[in-house]
């Protein structure tokens, strides 16, 4: 059996395997050589962040009748999407899909910072007072469902193979876990990797308490989108060790690191208060 058939036939095992494997590797790396000292107990954070992840996968399976690979099957059967329509070769189609999806995810990320209603929900991801591998997976249930909707529409419009969809999901998940790690790479390696992919030190800037720093480094996989669209920021003003993680107005651990508190964050604060406006105020 070739690798493509194996991956397609064992989708959930492959995805779960990568998730648990990466969680273990990153978790051990963080314990052995943490980049920053944690504020909140690791056990408490992991329990609450991973409970939210578990809750989300349960709810989205309940609400969404179709998974991303199901949409890819539908697209192939009905000849939907650019890649099916033009009969692009499988290898090229897979590469194009993975890169274009990364751009879509980047734009979605900018949008959830820019639109007040979406920012309310995205704040759950940013409110974590520490930054580690589990931060990369903690999102409000509503944001997970919203992202899934965008993904399904994108798949219908692009028409990738089932394998390409699984590959993209695995890469996105693995990169999110890697670049949210409380770990650091040797400086020359970090600088070199940044020509292509997002590193932990690069994405940590996006989790700074300073709004202008939060509104930079939106990319998850490729660095290019931040560079092209002018949202790239090399470093935080205070440096990686002294910077503060999280949001200015939401700092009570009962709210930020307890699952029921996390789920109610979208309903806190005024509707006019949102992140991306702050960029102007800061650059004065
Ligand atoms: Zn963000």
PDB file of C-alpha atoms and ligand atoms in Angstrom:
ATOM      1  CA  UNK A   1       0.000   0.000   0.000  1.00  0.00           C
ATOM      2  CA  UNK A   2       1.434   3.411  -0.893  1.00  0.00           C
ATOM      3  CA  UNK A   3       1.609   6.253   1.595  1.00  0.00           C
ATOM      4  CA  UNK A   4      -1.264   8.255   0.074  1.00  0.00           C
ATOM      5  CA  UNK A   5      -3.700   5.327   0.315  1.00  0.00           C
ATOM      6  CA  UNK A   6      -2.504   4.524   3.838  1.00  0.00           C
ATOM      7  CA  UNK A   7      -3.036   8.110   5.049  1.00  0.00           C
ATOM      8  CA  UNK A   8      -6.464   8.386   3.407  1.00  0.00           C
ATOM      9  CA  UNK A   9      -7.620   5.062   4.863  1.00  0.00           C
ATOM     10  CA  UNK A  10      -6.310   5.799   8.368  1.00  0.00           C
ATOM     11  CA  UNK A  11      -7.121   9.517   8.629  1.00  0.00           C
ATOM     12  CA  UNK A  12      -8.112   9.693  12.288  1.00  0.00           C
ATOM     13  CA  UNK A  13      -5.246   7.461  13.447  1.00  0.00           C
ATOM     14  CA  UNK A  14      -2.710   9.499  11.447  1.00  0.00           C
ATOM     15  CA  UNK A  15      -4.034  12.817  12.789  1.00  0.00           C
ATOM     16  CA  UNK A  16      -4.319  11.580  16.362  1.00  0.00           C
ATOM     17  CA  UNK A  17      -0.834  10.026  16.114  1.00  0.00           C
ATOM     18  CA  UNK A  18       0.726  13.319  15.037  1.00  0.00           C
ATOM     19  CA  UNK A  19      -1.194  15.262  17.700  1.00  0.00           C
ATOM     20  CA  UNK A  20      -0.199  12.972  20.585  1.00  0.00           C
ATOM     21  CA  UNK A  21       3.351  12.516  19.265  1.00  0.00           C
ATOM     22  CA  UNK A  22       3.936  16.255  18.955  1.00  0.00           C
ATOM     23  CA  UNK A  23       2.261  16.937  22.323  1.00  0.00           C
ATOM     24  CA  UNK A  24       4.666  14.474  23.957  1.00  0.00           C
ATOM     25  CA  UNK A  25       7.790  15.769  22.175  1.00  0.00           C
ATOM     26  CA  UNK A  26       6.976  19.443  22.786  1.00  0.00           C
ATOM     27  CA  UNK A  27       5.862  18.758  26.378  1.00  0.00           C
ATOM     28  CA  UNK A  28       9.164  17.021  27.187  1.00  0.00           C
ATOM     29  CA  UNK A  29      11.159  19.753  25.419  1.00  0.00           C
ATOM     30  CA  UNK A  30       9.318  22.427  27.462  1.00  0.00           C
ATOM     31  CA  UNK A  31       9.980  20.560  30.722  1.00  0.00           C
ATOM     32  CA  UNK A  32      13.667  20.038  29.951  1.00  0.00           C
ATOM     33  CA  UNK A  33      14.489  23.446  28.552  1.00  0.00           C
ATOM     34  CA  UNK A  34      11.670  25.970  29.051  1.00  0.00           C
ATOM     35  CA  UNK A  35      12.144  29.298  27.242  1.00  0.00           C
ATOM     36  CA  UNK A  36      10.318  31.283  29.952  1.00  0.00           C
ATOM     37  CA  UNK A  37       9.267  30.712  33.566  1.00  0.00           C
ATOM     38  CA  UNK A  38       5.537  29.840  33.764  1.00  0.00           C
ATOM     39  CA  UNK A  39       3.116  31.946  35.844  1.00  0.00           C
ATOM     40  CA  UNK A  40       0.378  29.346  36.282  1.00  0.00           C
ATOM     41  CA  UNK A  41       0.800  25.695  37.241  1.00  0.00           C
ATOM     42  CA  UNK A  42       1.465  23.556  34.194  1.00  0.00           C
ATOM     43  CA  UNK A  43      -0.933  20.834  35.399  1.00  0.00           C
ATOM     44  CA  UNK A  44      -3.795  23.315  35.754  1.00  0.00           C
ATOM     45  CA  UNK A  45      -3.180  24.860  32.331  1.00  0.00           C
ATOM     46  CA  UNK A  46      -2.817  21.552  30.530  1.00  0.00           C
ATOM     47  CA  UNK A  47      -5.954  20.160  32.179  1.00  0.00           C
ATOM     48  CA  UNK A  48      -8.082  23.186  31.228  1.00  0.00           C
ATOM     49  CA  UNK A  49      -6.612  23.834  27.760  1.00  0.00           C
ATOM     50  CA  UNK A  50      -6.849  20.178  26.741  1.00  0.00           C
ATOM     51  CA  UNK A  51     -10.362  19.873  28.214  1.00  0.00           C
ATOM     52  CA  UNK A  52     -11.406  22.708  25.903  1.00  0.00           C
ATOM     53  CA  UNK A  53      -9.791  20.920  22.928  1.00  0.00           C
ATOM     54  CA  UNK A  54     -11.657  17.728  23.828  1.00  0.00           C
ATOM     55  CA  UNK A  55     -14.945  19.596  24.308  1.00  0.00           C
ATOM     56  CA  UNK A  56     -14.482  21.348  20.933  1.00  0.00           C
ATOM     57  CA  UNK A  57     -13.902  18.158  18.966  1.00  0.00           C
ATOM     58  CA  UNK A  58     -16.996  16.629  20.579  1.00  0.00           C
ATOM     59  CA  UNK A  59     -19.230  19.641  19.802  1.00  0.00           C
ATOM     60  CA  UNK A  60     -17.969  20.195  16.250  1.00  0.00           C
ATOM     61  CA  UNK A  61     -18.567  16.535  15.415  1.00  0.00           C
ATOM     62  CA  UNK A  62     -22.087  16.968  16.759  1.00  0.00           C
ATOM     63  CA  UNK A  63     -22.851  20.207  14.895  1.00  0.00           C
ATOM     64  CA  UNK A  64     -21.007  19.838  11.600  1.00  0.00           C
ATOM     65  CA  UNK A  65     -22.491  17.089   9.446  1.00  0.00           C
ATOM     66  CA  UNK A  66     -19.439  16.985   7.183  1.00  0.00           C
ATOM     67  CA  UNK A  67     -15.701  16.910   7.866  1.00  0.00           C
ATOM     68  CA  UNK A  68     -13.097  18.611   5.675  1.00  0.00           C
ATOM     69  CA  UNK A  69     -12.205  15.322   3.959  1.00  0.00           C
ATOM     70  CA  UNK A  70     -15.905  14.674   3.309  1.00  0.00           C
ATOM     71  CA  UNK A  71     -16.038  17.999   1.488  1.00  0.00           C
ATOM     72  CA  UNK A  72     -12.981  17.011  -0.587  1.00  0.00           C
ATOM     73  CA  UNK A  73     -14.760  13.778  -1.639  1.00  0.00           C
ATOM     74  CA  UNK A  74     -17.866  15.778  -2.607  1.00  0.00           C
ATOM     75  CA  UNK A  75     -15.718  18.209  -4.605  1.00  0.00           C
ATOM     76  CA  UNK A  76     -14.020  15.403  -6.555  1.00  0.00           C
ATOM     77  CA  UNK A  77     -17.342  13.661  -7.250  1.00  0.00           C
ATOM     78  CA  UNK A  78     -18.990  16.850  -8.511  1.00  0.00           C
ATOM     79  CA  UNK A  79     -15.935  18.322 -10.222  1.00  0.00           C
ATOM     80  CA  UNK A  80     -16.064  21.346  -7.906  1.00  0.00           C
ATOM     81  CA  UNK A  81     -13.074  23.607  -7.366  1.00  0.00           C
ATOM     82  CA  UNK A  82     -10.290  25.041  -9.491  1.00  0.00           C
ATOM     83  CA  UNK A  83      -7.902  22.102  -9.017  1.00  0.00           C
ATOM     84  CA  UNK A  84     -10.515  19.531 -10.110  1.00  0.00           C
ATOM     85  CA  UNK A  85     -11.787  21.682 -12.960  1.00  0.00           C
ATOM     86  CA  UNK A  86      -8.359  22.191 -14.534  1.00  0.00           C
ATOM     87  CA  UNK A  87      -7.234  18.614 -13.769  1.00  0.00           C
ATOM     88  CA  UNK A  88      -3.988  19.809 -12.156  1.00  0.00           C
ATOM     89  CA  UNK A  89      -1.452  16.982 -11.522  1.00  0.00           C
ATOM     90  CA  UNK A  90      -1.766  15.507  -7.981  1.00  0.00           C
ATOM     91  CA  UNK A  91       1.654  16.679  -6.776  1.00  0.00           C
ATOM     92  CA  UNK A  92       1.244  20.278  -7.984  1.00  0.00           C
ATOM     93  CA  UNK A  93      -2.370  20.369  -6.762  1.00  0.00           C
ATOM     94  CA  UNK A  94      -1.294  19.235  -3.269  1.00  0.00           C
ATOM     95  CA  UNK A  95       1.477  21.869  -3.035  1.00  0.00           C
ATOM     96  CA  UNK A  96      -0.806  24.643  -4.354  1.00  0.00           C
ATOM     97  CA  UNK A  97      -3.590  23.665  -1.946  1.00  0.00           C
ATOM     98  CA  UNK A  98      -1.336  23.601   1.136  1.00  0.00           C
ATOM     99  CA  UNK A  99       0.155  27.039   0.286  1.00  0.00           C
ATOM    100  CA  UNK A 100      -3.158  28.699  -0.661  1.00  0.00           C
ATOM    101  CA  UNK A 101      -4.862  27.327   2.472  1.00  0.00           C
ATOM    102  CA  UNK A 102      -2.056  28.789   4.563  1.00  0.00           C
ATOM    103  CA  UNK A 103      -2.747  32.204   3.006  1.00  0.00           C
ATOM    104  CA  UNK A 104      -6.483  31.799   3.722  1.00  0.00           C
ATOM    105  CA  UNK A 105      -5.762  30.898   7.369  1.00  0.00           C
ATOM    106  CA  UNK A 106      -3.468  33.950   7.617  1.00  0.00           C
ATOM    107  CA  UNK A 107      -6.240  36.214   6.281  1.00  0.00           C
ATOM    108  CA  UNK A 108      -8.795  34.638   8.585  1.00  0.00           C
ATOM    109  CA  UNK A 109      -6.454  35.326  11.497  1.00  0.00           C
ATOM    110  CA  UNK A 110      -6.098  39.022  10.532  1.00  0.00           C
ATOM    111  CA  UNK A 111      -9.886  39.192  10.212  1.00  0.00           C
ATOM    112  CA  UNK A 112     -10.571  37.767  13.679  1.00  0.00           C
ATOM    113  CA  UNK A 113      -8.342  40.503  15.084  1.00  0.00           C
ATOM    114  CA  UNK A 114     -10.045  43.219  13.015  1.00  0.00           C
ATOM    115  CA  UNK A 115     -13.751  42.500  13.420  1.00  0.00           C
ATOM    116  CA  UNK A 116     -14.984  43.199  16.975  1.00  0.00           C
ATOM    117  CA  UNK A 117     -17.380  40.248  17.173  1.00  0.00           C
ATOM    118  CA  UNK A 118     -14.735  37.764  15.997  1.00  0.00           C
ATOM    119  CA  UNK A 119     -12.089  39.329  18.235  1.00  0.00           C
ATOM    120  CA  UNK A 120     -14.335  38.621  21.248  1.00  0.00           C
ATOM    121  CA  UNK A 121     -14.021  34.896  20.537  1.00  0.00           C
ATOM    122  CA  UNK A 122     -10.386  34.933  19.412  1.00  0.00           C
ATOM    123  CA  UNK A 123      -9.457  36.555  22.765  1.00  0.00           C
ATOM    124  CA  UNK A 124      -9.854  33.098  24.350  1.00  0.00           C
ATOM    125  CA  UNK A 125      -6.720  32.004  22.477  1.00  0.00           C
ATOM    126  CA  UNK A 126      -4.846  35.164  23.525  1.00  0.00           C
ATOM    127  CA  UNK A 127      -5.982  35.307  27.155  1.00  0.00           C
ATOM    128  CA  UNK A 128      -3.752  32.398  28.233  1.00  0.00           C
ATOM    129  CA  UNK A 129      -1.332  33.908  30.783  1.00  0.00           C
ATOM    130  CA  UNK A 130       1.412  31.509  29.713  1.00  0.00           C
ATOM    131  CA  UNK A 131       2.444  30.309  26.294  1.00  0.00           C
ATOM    132  CA  UNK A 132       3.062  26.648  25.576  1.00  0.00           C
ATOM    133  CA  UNK A 133       2.148  23.779  23.257  1.00  0.00           C
ATOM    134  CA  UNK A 134      -1.423  23.624  24.621  1.00  0.00           C
ATOM    135  CA  UNK A 135      -2.010  27.344  23.909  1.00  0.00           C
ATOM    136  CA  UNK A 136      -1.739  26.411  20.230  1.00  0.00           C
ATOM    137  CA  UNK A 137      -4.862  24.275  20.468  1.00  0.00           C
ATOM    138  CA  UNK A 138      -7.077  26.370  22.782  1.00  0.00           C
ATOM    139  CA  UNK A 139      -9.751  28.228  20.859  1.00  0.00           C
ATOM    140  CA  UNK A 140     -13.343  29.064  21.715  1.00  0.00           C
ATOM    141  CA  UNK A 141     -15.823  26.477  20.376  1.00  0.00           C
ATOM    142  CA  UNK A 142     -17.531  29.145  18.242  1.00  0.00           C
ATOM    143  CA  UNK A 143     -14.211  30.083  16.625  1.00  0.00           C
ATOM    144  CA  UNK A 144     -13.477  26.403  15.885  1.00  0.00           C
ATOM    145  CA  UNK A 145     -16.854  26.040  14.127  1.00  0.00           C
ATOM    146  CA  UNK A 146     -16.341  29.328  12.263  1.00  0.00           C
ATOM    147  CA  UNK A 147     -12.864  28.201  11.082  1.00  0.00           C
ATOM    148  CA  UNK A 148     -14.306  24.881   9.983  1.00  0.00           C
ATOM    149  CA  UNK A 149     -16.920  26.737   7.890  1.00  0.00           C
ATOM    150  CA  UNK A 150     -14.206  28.775   6.157  1.00  0.00           C
ATOM    151  CA  UNK A 151     -12.213  25.593   5.558  1.00  0.00           C
ATOM    152  CA  UNK A 152     -15.193  23.766   4.030  1.00  0.00           C
ATOM    153  CA  UNK A 153     -15.959  26.649   1.655  1.00  0.00           C
ATOM    154  CA  UNK A 154     -12.266  26.910   0.681  1.00  0.00           C
ATOM    155  CA  UNK A 155     -12.108  23.162  -0.042  1.00  0.00           C
ATOM    156  CA  UNK A 156     -15.228  23.370  -2.231  1.00  0.00           C
ATOM    157  CA  UNK A 157     -13.723  26.293  -4.173  1.00  0.00           C
ATOM    158  CA  UNK A 158     -10.229  24.810  -4.521  1.00  0.00           C
ATOM    159  CA  UNK A 159     -11.078  21.121  -5.021  1.00  0.00           C
ATOM    160  CA  UNK A 160      -8.086  19.370  -3.382  1.00  0.00           C
ATOM    161  CA  UNK A 161      -7.661  15.614  -2.987  1.00  0.00           C
ATOM    162  CA  UNK A 162      -8.534  13.963   0.332  1.00  0.00           C
ATOM    163  CA  UNK A 163      -4.819  13.345   0.889  1.00  0.00           C
ATOM    164  CA  UNK A 164      -4.028  17.074   0.391  1.00  0.00           C
ATOM    165  CA  UNK A 165      -6.661  18.017   2.987  1.00  0.00           C
ATOM    166  CA  UNK A 166      -5.268  15.569   5.562  1.00  0.00           C
ATOM    167  CA  UNK A 167      -1.711  16.734   4.813  1.00  0.00           C
ATOM    168  CA  UNK A 168      -2.745  20.362   5.341  1.00  0.00           C
ATOM    169  CA  UNK A 169      -4.551  19.584   8.617  1.00  0.00           C
ATOM    170  CA  UNK A 170      -1.540  17.646   9.939  1.00  0.00           C
ATOM    171  CA  UNK A 171       0.934  20.399   8.948  1.00  0.00           C
ATOM    172  CA  UNK A 172      -1.248  23.175  10.431  1.00  0.00           C
ATOM    173  CA  UNK A 173      -1.752  21.275  13.660  1.00  0.00           C
ATOM    174  CA  UNK A 174       1.927  20.303  13.969  1.00  0.00           C
ATOM    175  CA  UNK A 175       3.157  23.827  13.206  1.00  0.00           C
ATOM    176  CA  UNK A 176       0.679  25.405  15.647  1.00  0.00           C
ATOM    177  CA  UNK A 177       1.956  23.089  18.379  1.00  0.00           C
ATOM    178  CA  UNK A 178       5.586  23.744  17.474  1.00  0.00           C
ATOM    179  CA  UNK A 179       5.405  27.533  17.253  1.00  0.00           C
ATOM    180  CA  UNK A 180       3.353  27.877  20.465  1.00  0.00           C
ATOM    181  CA  UNK A 181       5.993  25.888  22.357  1.00  0.00           C
ATOM    182  CA  UNK A 182       7.630  27.368  25.437  1.00  0.00           C
ATOM    183  CA  UNK A 183      10.919  26.568  23.744  1.00  0.00           C
ATOM    184  CA  UNK A 184      13.643  28.428  21.923  1.00  0.00           C
ATOM    185  CA  UNK A 185      15.912  27.540  19.038  1.00  0.00           C
ATOM    186  CA  UNK A 186      19.558  28.595  18.732  1.00  0.00           C
ATOM    187  CA  UNK A 187      19.521  32.119  17.263  1.00  0.00           C
ATOM    188  CA  UNK A 188      21.186  31.273  13.894  1.00  0.00           C
ATOM    189  CA  UNK A 189      18.755  28.374  13.355  1.00  0.00           C
ATOM    190  CA  UNK A 190      15.768  30.558  14.342  1.00  0.00           C
ATOM    191  CA  UNK A 191      16.866  33.293  11.901  1.00  0.00           C
ATOM    192  CA  UNK A 192      17.419  30.804   9.104  1.00  0.00           C
ATOM    193  CA  UNK A 193      14.076  29.009   9.595  1.00  0.00           C
ATOM    194  CA  UNK A 194      12.252  32.363   9.564  1.00  0.00           C
ATOM    195  CA  UNK A 195      12.989  32.733   5.865  1.00  0.00           C
ATOM    196  CA  UNK A 196      10.390  29.981   5.396  1.00  0.00           C
ATOM    197  CA  UNK A 197       8.445  29.005   8.498  1.00  0.00           C
ATOM    198  CA  UNK A 198       7.159  30.537  11.718  1.00  0.00           C
ATOM    199  CA  UNK A 199       9.308  29.800  14.794  1.00  0.00           C
ATOM    200  CA  UNK A 200       8.265  29.859  18.498  1.00  0.00           C
ATOM    201  CA  UNK A 201      10.110  33.175  19.118  1.00  0.00           C
ATOM    202  CA  UNK A 202       8.413  34.719  16.088  1.00  0.00           C
ATOM    203  CA  UNK A 203       4.865  33.715  16.997  1.00  0.00           C
ATOM    204  CA  UNK A 204       5.336  34.533  20.707  1.00  0.00           C
ATOM    205  CA  UNK A 205       5.480  38.202  19.641  1.00  0.00           C
ATOM    206  CA  UNK A 206       1.822  37.804  18.586  1.00  0.00           C
ATOM    207  CA  UNK A 207       0.914  36.830  22.173  1.00  0.00           C
ATOM    208  CA  UNK A 208       2.480  39.922  23.759  1.00  0.00           C
ATOM    209  CA  UNK A 209       0.269  42.039  26.052  1.00  0.00           C
ATOM    210  CA  UNK A 210       1.187  45.121  23.935  1.00  0.00           C
ATOM    211  CA  UNK A 211      -1.553  45.570  21.315  1.00  0.00           C
ATOM    212  CA  UNK A 212       0.731  46.689  18.483  1.00  0.00           C
ATOM    213  CA  UNK A 213       2.802  43.549  19.028  1.00  0.00           C
ATOM    214  CA  UNK A 214      -0.344  41.387  19.174  1.00  0.00           C
ATOM    215  CA  UNK A 215      -1.261  42.794  15.771  1.00  0.00           C
ATOM    216  CA  UNK A 216       1.798  41.333  14.086  1.00  0.00           C
ATOM    217  CA  UNK A 217       3.060  37.863  13.078  1.00  0.00           C
ATOM    218  CA  UNK A 218      -0.343  36.393  12.196  1.00  0.00           C
ATOM    219  CA  UNK A 219       1.103  33.477  10.181  1.00  0.00           C
ATOM    220  CA  UNK A 220       0.900  29.880  11.368  1.00  0.00           C
ATOM    221  CA  UNK A 221       3.050  28.014   8.845  1.00  0.00           C
ATOM    222  CA  UNK A 222       4.815  30.216   6.308  1.00  0.00           C
ATOM    223  CA  UNK A 223       6.528  33.484   7.255  1.00  0.00           C
ATOM    224  CA  UNK A 224       5.930  34.960   3.798  1.00  0.00           C
ATOM    225  CA  UNK A 225       2.411  36.351   4.329  1.00  0.00           C
ATOM    226  CA  UNK A 226       3.484  38.524   7.265  1.00  0.00           C
ATOM    227  CA  UNK A 227       6.452  39.801   5.252  1.00  0.00           C
ATOM    228  CA  UNK A 228       4.419  40.440   2.067  1.00  0.00           C
ATOM    229  CA  UNK A 229       1.498  42.143   3.825  1.00  0.00           C
ATOM    230  CA  UNK A 230       3.644  44.154   6.232  1.00  0.00           C
ATOM    231  CA  UNK A 231       2.619  42.526   9.511  1.00  0.00           C
ATOM    232  CA  UNK A 232       6.010  40.973  10.270  1.00  0.00           C
ATOM    233  CA  UNK A 233       7.740  42.012  13.494  1.00  0.00           C
ATOM    234  CA  UNK A 234      11.141  40.613  14.324  1.00  0.00           C
ATOM    235  CA  UNK A 235      11.109  41.021  18.092  1.00  0.00           C
ATOM    236  CA  UNK A 236       9.154  42.346  21.081  1.00  0.00           C
ATOM    237  CA  UNK A 237      10.401  45.557  22.732  1.00  0.00           C
ATOM    238  CA  UNK A 238      10.917  43.946  26.126  1.00  0.00           C
ATOM    239  CA  UNK A 239      12.563  40.785  24.785  1.00  0.00           C
ATOM    240  CA  UNK A 240      11.310  37.191  24.899  1.00  0.00           C
ATOM    241  CA  UNK A 241      12.057  36.620  28.602  1.00  0.00           C
ATOM    242  CA  UNK A 242      10.714  39.872  30.089  1.00  0.00           C
ATOM    243  CA  UNK A 243       7.671  40.323  27.847  1.00  0.00           C
ATOM    244  CA  UNK A 244       4.213  39.746  29.340  1.00  0.00           C
ATOM    245  CA  UNK A 245       1.923  37.181  27.685  1.00  0.00           C
ATOM    246  CA  UNK A 246      -1.846  37.626  27.430  1.00  0.00           C
ATOM    247  CA  UNK A 247      -4.365  40.466  27.266  1.00  0.00           C
ATOM    248  CA  UNK A 248      -4.347  43.688  29.301  1.00  0.00           C
ATOM    249  CA  UNK A 249      -7.938  43.575  30.512  1.00  0.00           C
ATOM    250  CA  UNK A 250      -8.392  39.853  31.134  1.00  0.00           C
ATOM    251  CA  UNK A 251      -5.879  38.650  33.703  1.00  0.00           C
ATOM    252  CA  UNK A 252      -7.811  36.795  36.389  1.00  0.00           C
ATOM    253  CA  UNK A 253      -6.685  33.118  36.222  1.00  0.00           C
ATOM    254  CA  UNK A 254     -10.264  32.034  37.023  1.00  0.00           C
ATOM    255  CA  UNK A 255     -11.221  33.656  33.724  1.00  0.00           C
ATOM    256  CA  UNK A 256      -8.118  32.971  31.645  1.00  0.00           C
ATOM    257  CA  UNK A 257      -7.135  29.466  32.692  1.00  0.00           C
ATOM    258  CA  UNK A 258     -10.287  27.764  33.896  1.00  0.00           C
ATOM    259  CA  UNK A 259     -12.442  26.186  31.176  1.00  0.00           C
ATOM    260  CA  UNK A 260     -15.761  27.768  32.202  1.00  0.00           C
ATOM    261  CA  UNK A 261     -14.081  31.171  32.534  1.00  0.00           C
ATOM    262  CA  UNK A 262     -12.461  30.730  29.119  1.00  0.00           C
ATOM    263  CA  UNK A 263     -15.798  29.949  27.476  1.00  0.00           C
ATOM    264  CA  UNK A 264     -17.365  33.154  28.854  1.00  0.00           C
ATOM    265  CA  UNK A 265     -14.541  35.519  27.755  1.00  0.00           C
ATOM    266  CA  UNK A 266     -16.408  36.512  24.524  1.00  0.00           C
ATOM    267  CA  UNK A 267     -19.166  38.062  26.629  1.00  0.00           C
ATOM    268  CA  UNK A 268     -16.849  40.338  28.650  1.00  0.00           C
ATOM    269  CA  UNK A 269     -16.093  43.973  27.919  1.00  0.00           C
ATOM    270  CA  UNK A 270     -17.580  46.619  25.630  1.00  0.00           C
ATOM    271  CA  UNK A 271     -18.421  45.843  22.014  1.00  0.00           C
ATOM    272  CA  UNK A 272     -16.262  48.748  20.788  1.00  0.00           C
ATOM    273  CA  UNK A 273     -13.143  47.389  22.408  1.00  0.00           C
ATOM    274  CA  UNK A 274     -11.031  45.455  19.955  1.00  0.00           C
ATOM    275  CA  UNK A 275      -7.521  44.677  19.111  1.00  0.00           C
ATOM    276  CA  UNK A 276      -6.572  45.952  15.682  1.00  0.00           C
ATOM    277  CA  UNK A 277      -7.625  49.571  16.320  1.00  0.00           C
ATOM    278  CA  UNK A 278      -4.933  49.792  18.925  1.00  0.00           C
ATOM    279  CA  UNK A 279      -2.241  49.789  16.256  1.00  0.00           C
ATOM    280  CA  UNK A 280      -2.880  53.466  15.428  1.00  0.00           C
ATOM    281  CA  UNK A 281      -2.930  54.564  19.045  1.00  0.00           C
ATOM    282  CA  UNK A 282       0.401  52.947  19.758  1.00  0.00           C
ATOM    283  CA  UNK A 283       2.445  54.235  16.822  1.00  0.00           C
ATOM    284  CA  UNK A 284       2.033  57.906  17.864  1.00  0.00           C
TER     285      UNK A 284
HETATM  286 ZN1  LIG B   1      -4.293  36.006  17.167  1.00  0.00          ZN
END
